Amino acid sequence: MNERFYRALYRIRRVEEEVAKAYPSDKIKSPVHLSIGQEAVAVGVCEALKPEDIVFASYRGHAAYLAKGGDLNRMIAELYGRVTGCAKGKGGSMHLIDVAHGVMGSSAVVGTTIPNAAGYAYALKLRGSDALVAAFFGDGATDEGVFYESLNFAALKRLPMIFICENNSYAIHTHQNQRQAISNIAERAASFGIPAEVIADDVIAVYSAIDKAAKAIRSGAGGPFFFECMTYRWKEHVGPGEDYHLGYRSREEATKWIDNDQVRVAGERLRAPRRASIEAEVEAEIADAFAFAENSPFPSADELWKDVYGASTA
Ligand SMILES: Cc1ncc(C[n+]2csc(CCOP(=O)(O)OP(=O)(O)O)c2C)c(N)n1
């Protein structure tokens, strides 16, 4: 299990570091919202899921996509705007999808994938499926009305669904304390009759909590469950840089999170030679993915109106 966790954490961290490195060259054709520092949430959750389970994520969705098994080549090609990308190069970093691996999509519009996830969970329930849905979203998404409508519907219909709030304290540059009267988001979810917990930034704690919830759902006891996962983004809201100079947060604040880096902590649980061989395999895979993107063509002009809503009636 330690090896699996470390491989998944290291892979996401290194993919995003390479994205950050490539970004200034303008080869990456969409804005990127990096989740460096937040990897433990996606990995802890997805390691507890089964291949047939489903995830929906936000625009900060690279980690959930990769942790759930989304194809790396197709992800990087998507960032490069190439036709081999997971959304044929038309979606970019904020719109990752890999249906074969249960990644049903991410969206730039805050909060919108939460009702999508609830709808999908309702369909699974009506079909009598054993699969369940995990919905990833930020603390900022809990400022949206549709979040509360989804909580209510999920609780009412006892949906096979796990709400994953990645609470990194900020919505762009605004701290949660300046936006929300009650900072404990789990407490608000609990008021809908949903079992809800706050979880520390610890990949094993996240995994254990989700594993327990997933087993309860699969046993027929029903859902939903809610987890507020405390975490922190090390990079700026959008883009590859740091933004401590902007003054809305301090490097000192970040330090306690960086000291608890879950990629490093997980790596230290492995023997050095094993860790080195995992890292070498991941590095080769990442190099291949960037080469795949670089060598893939852009979509042709006649792709412009394909797969576009309403295009068939145009
Ligand atoms: C409906 C909607 N309102 C506003 C925005 C502008 N916006 C983009 S990101 C963001 C902050 C969201 O913060 P959070 O959900 O905590 O996610 P994080 O960036 O921390 O991962 C906002 C308000 C948007 N994209 N969609």
GROMACS .gro file of C-alpha atoms and ligand atoms in nm:
model
  340
    1MET     CA    1   0.000   0.000   0.000
    2ASN     CA    2   0.285   0.239   0.086
    3GLU     CA    3   0.434   0.188  -0.258
    4ARG     CA    4   0.105   0.255  -0.431
    5PHE     CA    5   0.051   0.573  -0.230
    6TYR     CA    6   0.401   0.698  -0.295
    7ARG     CA    7   0.388   0.623  -0.667
    8ALA     CA    8   0.056   0.805  -0.702
    9LEU     CA    9   0.163   1.105  -0.493
   10TYR     CA   10   0.503   1.140  -0.658
   11ARG     CA   11   0.353   1.102  -1.006
   12ILE     CA   12   0.101   1.382  -0.956
   13ARG     CA   13   0.361   1.612  -0.799
   14ARG     CA   14   0.610   1.555  -1.080
   15VAL     CA   15   0.353   1.586  -1.358
   16GLU     CA   16   0.248   1.923  -1.221
   17GLU     CA   17   0.608   2.036  -1.172
   18GLU     CA   18   0.675   1.954  -1.538
   19VAL     CA   19   0.358   2.139  -1.639
   20ALA     CA   20   0.486   2.440  -1.440
   21LYS     CA   21   0.821   2.414  -1.618
   22ALA     CA   22   0.670   2.388  -1.967
   23TYR     CA   23   0.408   2.659  -1.913
   24PRO     CA   24   0.623   2.970  -1.979
   25SER     CA   25   0.715   2.830  -2.325
   26ASP     CA   26   0.350   2.883  -2.432
   27LYS     CA   27   0.328   2.525  -2.553
   28ILE     CA   28   0.053   2.470  -2.298
   29LYS     CA   29  -0.251   2.633  -2.446
   30SER     CA   30  -0.478   2.670  -2.145
   31PRO     CA   31  -0.453   2.823  -1.800
   32VAL     CA   32  -0.337   2.574  -1.537
   33HIS     CA   33  -0.462   2.550  -1.179
   34LEU     CA   34  -0.198   2.340  -1.007
   35SER     CA   35  -0.272   2.131  -0.701
   36ILE     CA   36   0.088   2.102  -0.584
   37GLY     CA   37   0.058   2.053  -0.206
   38GLN     CA   38  -0.293   1.904  -0.227
   39GLU     CA   39  -0.204   1.562  -0.370
   40ALA     CA   40  -0.286   1.364  -0.055
   41VAL     CA   41  -0.659   1.431  -0.095
   42ALA     CA   42  -0.695   1.292  -0.447
   43VAL     CA   43  -0.467   0.997  -0.376
   44GLY     CA   44  -0.626   0.908  -0.041
   45VAL     CA   45  -0.973   0.920  -0.196
   46CYS     CA   46  -0.901   0.740  -0.523
   47GLU     CA   47  -0.697   0.463  -0.363
   48ALA     CA   48  -1.014   0.373  -0.171
   49LEU     CA   49  -1.227   0.367  -0.487
   50LYS     CA   50  -1.278   0.082  -0.732
   51PRO     CA   51  -1.220   0.109  -1.108
   52GLU     CA   52  -1.596   0.124  -1.173
   53ASP     CA   53  -1.644   0.417  -0.933
   54ILE     CA   54  -1.684   0.765  -1.071
   55VAL     CA   55  -1.520   1.099  -0.997
   56PHE     CA   56  -1.613   1.454  -1.086
   57ALA     CA   57  -1.366   1.733  -1.012
   58SER     CA   58  -1.315   2.106  -1.036
   59TYR     CA   59  -1.086   2.303  -1.268
   60ARG     CA   60  -0.808   2.216  -1.019
   61GLY     CA   61  -0.857   1.859  -1.133
   62HIS     CA   62  -0.525   1.719  -1.255
   63ALA     CA   63  -0.474   1.525  -0.930
   64ALA     CA   64  -0.817   1.361  -0.923
   65TYR     CA   65  -0.789   1.273  -1.295
   66LEU     CA   66  -0.450   1.107  -1.248
   67ALA     CA   67  -0.530   0.942  -0.914
   68LYS     CA   68  -0.841   0.780  -1.064
   69GLY     CA   69  -0.641   0.637  -1.352
   70GLY     CA   70  -0.694   0.903  -1.621
   71ASP     CA   71  -0.456   0.856  -1.915
   72LEU     CA   72  -0.142   1.071  -1.869
   73ASN     CA   73  -0.055   1.099  -2.240
   74ARG     CA   74  -0.402   1.225  -2.319
   75MET     CA   75  -0.393   1.470  -2.029
   76ILE     CA   76  -0.069   1.637  -2.138
   77ALA     CA   77  -0.185   1.639  -2.502
   78GLU     CA   78  -0.503   1.811  -2.383
   79LEU     CA   79  -0.301   2.082  -2.209
   80TYR     CA   80  -0.106   2.125  -2.534
   81GLY     CA   81  -0.433   2.163  -2.727
   82ARG     CA   82  -0.357   1.859  -2.944
   83VAL     CA   83  -0.612   1.637  -3.114
   84THR     CA   84  -0.489   1.336  -2.915
   85GLY     CA   85  -0.597   1.506  -2.592
   86CYS     CA   86  -0.867   1.361  -2.370
   87ALA     CA   87  -1.110   1.630  -2.492
   88LYS     CA   88  -0.959   1.635  -2.845
   89GLY     CA   89  -0.759   1.945  -2.752
   90LYS     CA   90  -1.070   2.159  -2.711
   91GLY     CA   91  -1.103   2.156  -2.332
   92GLY     CA   92  -0.761   2.226  -2.186
   93SER     CA   93  -0.647   2.174  -1.829
   94MET     CA   94  -0.981   2.266  -1.673
   95HIS     CA   95  -1.184   2.013  -1.872
   96LEU     CA   96  -1.027   1.674  -1.823
   97ILE     CA   97  -1.228   1.362  -1.890
   98ASP     CA   98  -1.156   0.990  -1.918
   99VAL     CA   99  -1.483   0.801  -1.921
  100ALA     CA  100  -1.314   0.460  -1.947
  101HIS     CA  101  -1.148   0.523  -1.610
  102GLY     CA  102  -1.451   0.680  -1.443
  103VAL     CA  103  -1.334   1.041  -1.470
  104MET     CA  104  -1.654   1.207  -1.583
  105GLY     CA  105  -1.519   1.555  -1.616
  106SER     CA  106  -1.409   1.874  -1.454
  107SER     CA  107  -1.535   2.225  -1.508
  108ALA     CA  108  -1.414   2.583  -1.488
  109VAL     CA  109  -1.746   2.701  -1.349
  110VAL     CA  110  -1.726   2.680  -0.971
  111GLY     CA  111  -1.962   2.428  -0.811
  112THR     CA  112  -2.117   2.298  -1.131
  113THR     CA  113  -1.983   1.945  -1.113
  114ILE     CA  114  -2.141   1.889  -0.769
  115PRO     CA  115  -2.498   1.852  -0.905
  116ASN     CA  116  -2.358   1.654  -1.201
  117ALA     CA  117  -2.209   1.414  -0.948
  118ALA     CA  118  -2.536   1.393  -0.754
  119GLY     CA  119  -2.727   1.326  -1.074
  120TYR     CA  120  -2.484   1.051  -1.169
  121ALA     CA  121  -2.514   0.897  -0.822
  122TYR     CA  122  -2.894   0.905  -0.853
  123ALA     CA  123  -2.870   0.721  -1.187
  124LEU     CA  124  -2.641   0.458  -1.031
  125LYS     CA  125  -2.891   0.409  -0.752
  126LEU     CA  126  -3.185   0.374  -0.990
  127ARG     CA  127  -2.989   0.117  -1.192
  128GLY     CA  128  -2.903  -0.082  -0.878
  129SER     CA  129  -2.531  -0.041  -0.945
  130ASP     CA  130  -2.264  -0.108  -0.680
  131ALA     CA  131  -2.054   0.183  -0.800
  132LEU     CA  132  -2.034   0.512  -0.616
  133VAL     CA  133  -1.948   0.871  -0.702
  134ALA     CA  134  -1.687   1.099  -0.543
  135ALA     CA  135  -1.731   1.472  -0.602
  136PHE     CA  136  -1.423   1.693  -0.551
  137PHE     CA  137  -1.467   2.068  -0.500
  138GLY     CA  138  -1.302   2.355  -0.313
  139ASP     CA  139  -1.412   2.550  -0.007
  140GLY     CA  140  -1.509   2.830  -0.247
  141ALA     CA  141  -1.762   2.603  -0.417
  142THR     CA  142  -1.945   2.576  -0.085
  143ASP     CA  143  -2.035   2.947  -0.127
  144GLU     CA  144  -2.261   2.842  -0.417
  145GLY     CA  145  -2.630   2.771  -0.367
  146VAL     CA  146  -2.618   2.461  -0.582
  147PHE     CA  147  -2.387   2.300  -0.326
  148TYR     CA  148  -2.667   2.311  -0.065
  149GLU     CA  149  -2.930   2.192  -0.312
  150SER     CA  150  -2.705   1.897  -0.395
  151LEU     CA  151  -2.647   1.815  -0.027
  152ASN     CA  152  -3.020   1.813   0.033
  153PHE     CA  153  -3.099   1.599  -0.270
  154ALA     CA  154  -2.819   1.353  -0.192
  155ALA     CA  155  -2.935   1.318   0.169
  156LEU     CA  156  -3.300   1.288   0.072
  157LYS     CA  157  -3.234   1.016  -0.188
  158ARG     CA  158  -2.956   0.849   0.015
  159LEU     CA  159  -2.726   0.864  -0.283
  160PRO     CA  160  -2.412   0.648  -0.319
  161MET     CA  161  -2.199   0.958  -0.314
  162ILE     CA  162  -1.902   1.098  -0.124
  163PHE     CA  163  -1.858   1.474  -0.109
  164ILE     CA  164  -1.490   1.573  -0.094
  165CYS     CA  165  -1.433   1.935  -0.001
  166GLU     CA  166  -1.067   2.026  -0.054
  167ASN     CA  167  -1.043   2.308   0.195
  168ASN     CA  168  -0.729   2.506   0.110
  169SER     CA  169  -0.868   2.817   0.287
  170TYR     CA  170  -0.878   3.038  -0.022
  171ALA     CA  171  -1.110   3.120  -0.310
  172ILE     CA  172  -0.863   3.289  -0.543
  173HIS     CA  173  -0.724   3.550  -0.299
  174THR     CA  174  -1.003   3.563  -0.042
  175HIS     CA  175  -0.969   3.370   0.283
  176GLN     CA  176  -1.256   3.159   0.407
  177ASN     CA  177  -1.288   3.384   0.716
  178GLN     CA  178  -1.381   3.675   0.489
  179ARG     CA  179  -1.648   3.472   0.307
  180GLN     CA  180  -1.812   3.236   0.551
  181ALA     CA  181  -1.971   3.301   0.891
  182ILE     CA  182  -1.911   2.943   1.003
  183SER     CA  183  -1.575   2.808   0.893
  184ASN     CA  184  -1.652   2.444   0.972
  185ILE     CA  185  -1.795   2.328   0.639
  186ALA     CA  186  -1.846   1.970   0.764
  187GLU     CA  187  -2.075   2.105   1.036
  188ARG     CA  188  -2.296   2.265   0.771
  189ALA     CA  189  -2.308   1.940   0.571
  190ALA     CA  190  -2.403   1.752   0.889
  191SER     CA  191  -2.706   1.980   0.927
  192PHE     CA  192  -2.850   1.807   0.618
  193GLY     CA  193  -2.836   1.473   0.800
  194ILE     CA  194  -2.514   1.365   0.629
  195PRO     CA  195  -2.232   1.200   0.829
  196ALA     CA  196  -1.954   1.456   0.799
  197GLU     CA  197  -1.593   1.475   0.918
  198VAL     CA  198  -1.294   1.705   0.899
  199ILE     CA  199  -0.974   1.523   0.796
  200ALA     CA  200  -0.615   1.639   0.841
  201ASP     CA  201  -0.363   1.662   0.557
  202ASP     CA  202  -0.253   1.300   0.584
  203VAL     CA  203  -0.288   1.057   0.294
  204ILE     CA  204  -0.348   0.758   0.520
  205ALA     CA  205  -0.614   0.938   0.723
  206VAL     CA  206  -0.792   1.037   0.402
  207TYR     CA  207  -0.770   0.684   0.264
  208SER     CA  208  -0.898   0.523   0.586
  209ALA     CA  209  -1.196   0.757   0.612
  210ILE     CA  210  -1.299   0.713   0.248
  211ASP     CA  211  -1.246   0.338   0.258
  212LYS     CA  212  -1.481   0.314   0.557
  213ALA     CA  213  -1.743   0.532   0.388
  214ALA     CA  214  -1.717   0.344   0.057
  215LYS     CA  215  -1.757   0.011   0.236
  216ALA     CA  216  -2.063   0.141   0.422
  217ILE     CA  217  -2.220   0.256   0.094
  218ARG     CA  218  -2.142  -0.074  -0.078
  219SER     CA  219  -2.279  -0.274   0.215
  220GLY     CA  220  -2.620  -0.126   0.133
  221ALA     CA  221  -2.627   0.114   0.431
  222GLY     CA  222  -2.643   0.395   0.177
  223GLY     CA  223  -2.487   0.737   0.153
  224PRO     CA  224  -2.401   1.011   0.119
  225PHE     CA  225  -2.093   1.096   0.324
  226PHE     CA  226  -1.913   1.426   0.351
  227PHE     CA  227  -1.543   1.491   0.415
  228GLU     CA  228  -1.377   1.827   0.460
  229CYS     CA  229  -1.012   1.759   0.378
  230MET     CA  230  -0.779   2.026   0.513
  231THR     CA  231  -0.505   2.107   0.264
  232TYR     CA  232  -0.305   2.390   0.110
  233ARG     CA  233  -0.204   2.497  -0.239
  234TRP     CA  234   0.161   2.596  -0.264
  235LYS     CA  235   0.137   2.771  -0.600
  236GLU     CA  236  -0.066   3.072  -0.712
  237HIS     CA  237  -0.437   3.030  -0.787
  238VAL     CA  238  -0.378   3.000  -1.160
  239GLY     CA  239  -0.040   2.961  -1.324
  240PRO     CA  240   0.293   2.805  -1.241
  241GLY     CA  241   0.434   3.070  -1.006
  242GLU     CA  242   0.414   3.162  -0.641
  243ASP     CA  243   0.214   3.457  -0.514
  244TYR     CA  244   0.330   3.524  -0.160
  245HIS     CA  245   0.430   3.877  -0.265
  246LEU     CA  246   0.065   3.967  -0.327
  247GLY     CA  247   0.007   3.996   0.046
  248TYR     CA  248  -0.314   3.797   0.081
  249ARG     CA  249  -0.119   3.513   0.246
  250SER     CA  250   0.230   3.467   0.381
  251ARG     CA  251   0.509   3.223   0.320
  252GLU     CA  252   0.510   3.160   0.698
  253GLU     CA  253   0.151   3.037   0.673
  254ALA     CA  254   0.254   2.795   0.398
  255THR     CA  255   0.552   2.663   0.593
  256LYS     CA  256   0.360   2.436   0.827
  257TRP     CA  257   0.192   2.269   0.531
  258ILE     CA  258   0.512   2.239   0.331
  259ASP     CA  259   0.683   2.083   0.637
  260ASN     CA  260   0.409   1.818   0.633
  261ASP     CA  261   0.458   1.746   0.260
  262GLN     CA  262   0.277   1.417   0.206
  263VAL     CA  263   0.488   1.326  -0.097
  264ARG     CA  264   0.803   1.343   0.115
  265VAL     CA  265   0.640   1.171   0.414
  266ALA     CA  266   0.516   0.883   0.198
  267GLY     CA  267   0.857   0.851   0.030
  268GLU     CA  268   1.030   0.821   0.366
  269ARG     CA  269   0.823   0.512   0.442
  270LEU     CA  270   0.999   0.327   0.159
  271ARG     CA  271   1.349   0.189   0.136
  272ALA     CA  272   1.571   0.413  -0.076
  273PRO     CA  273   1.635   0.168  -0.366
  274ARG     CA  274   1.265   0.091  -0.405
  275ARG     CA  275   1.182   0.460  -0.395
  276ALA     CA  276   1.445   0.532  -0.660
  277SER     CA  277   1.307   0.268  -0.895
  278ILE     CA  278   0.950   0.399  -0.859
  279GLU     CA  279   1.075   0.750  -0.930
  280ALA     CA  280   1.269   0.636  -1.238
  281GLU     CA  281   0.961   0.461  -1.379
  282VAL     CA  282   0.744   0.765  -1.320
  283GLU     CA  283   1.001   1.002  -1.474
  284ALA     CA  284   1.017   0.788  -1.790
  285GLU     CA  285   0.637   0.782  -1.813
  286ILE     CA  286   0.620   1.163  -1.778
  287ALA     CA  287   0.892   1.220  -2.039
  288ASP     CA  288   0.697   0.994  -2.278
  289ALA     CA  289   0.376   1.186  -2.213
  290PHE     CA  290   0.532   1.523  -2.294
  291ALA     CA  291   0.692   1.375  -2.608
  292PHE     CA  292   0.354   1.232  -2.708
  293ALA     CA  293   0.196   1.578  -2.671
  294GLU     CA  294   0.478   1.753  -2.859
  295ASN     CA  295   0.452   1.504  -3.146
  296SER     CA  296   0.075   1.513  -3.176
  297PRO     CA  297  -0.098   1.739  -3.429
  298PHE     CA  298  -0.335   2.022  -3.348
  299PRO     CA  299  -0.699   1.955  -3.439
  300SER     CA  300  -0.782   2.040  -3.800
  301ALA     CA  301  -1.014   2.332  -3.877
  302ASP     CA  302  -1.306   2.101  -3.954
  303GLU     CA  303  -1.299   1.990  -3.588
  304LEU     CA  304  -1.421   2.335  -3.485
  305TRP     CA  305  -1.793   2.258  -3.496
  306LYS     CA  306  -1.771   1.890  -3.402
  307ASP     CA  307  -1.888   1.781  -3.054
  308VAL     CA  308  -2.035   2.126  -2.996
  309TYR     CA  309  -2.377   2.147  -2.833
  310GLY     CA  310  -2.640   2.226  -3.096
  311ALA     CA  311  -2.394   2.184  -3.384
  312SER     CA  312  -2.596   1.901  -3.537
  313THR     CA  313  -2.889   2.138  -3.593
  314ALA     CA  314  -2.673   2.420  -3.734
  315LIG     C1  315  -1.977   3.025  -1.090
  315LIG     C2  316  -1.841   3.087  -1.083
  315LIG     N1  317  -1.824   3.197  -1.006
  315LIG     C3  318  -1.701   3.254  -0.997
  315LIG     C4  319  -1.595   3.201  -1.067
  315LIG     C5  320  -1.457   3.266  -1.054
  315LIG     N2  321  -1.372   3.178  -0.974
  315LIG     C6  322  -1.282   3.098  -1.034
  315LIG     S1  323  -1.197   3.008  -0.922
  315LIG     C7  324  -1.281   3.072  -0.792
  315LIG     C8  325  -1.248   3.031  -0.650
  315LIG     C9  326  -1.294   2.894  -0.613
  315LIG     O1  327  -1.228   2.852  -0.496
  315LIG     P1  328  -1.236   2.703  -0.445
  315LIG     O2  329  -1.368   2.644  -0.481
  315LIG     O3  330  -1.202   2.705  -0.301
  315LIG     O4  331  -1.128   2.625  -0.528
  315LIG     P2  332  -0.969   2.633  -0.527
  315LIG     O5  333  -0.931   2.731  -0.635
  315LIG     O6  334  -0.925   2.675  -0.392
  315LIG     O7  335  -0.924   2.496  -0.563
  315LIG    C10  336  -1.374   3.166  -0.837
  315LIG    C11  337  -1.462   3.242  -0.747
  315LIG    C12  338  -1.618   3.089  -1.149
  315LIG     N3  339  -1.519   3.031  -1.220
  315LIG     N4  340  -1.741   3.031  -1.153
   0.00000   0.00000   0.00000
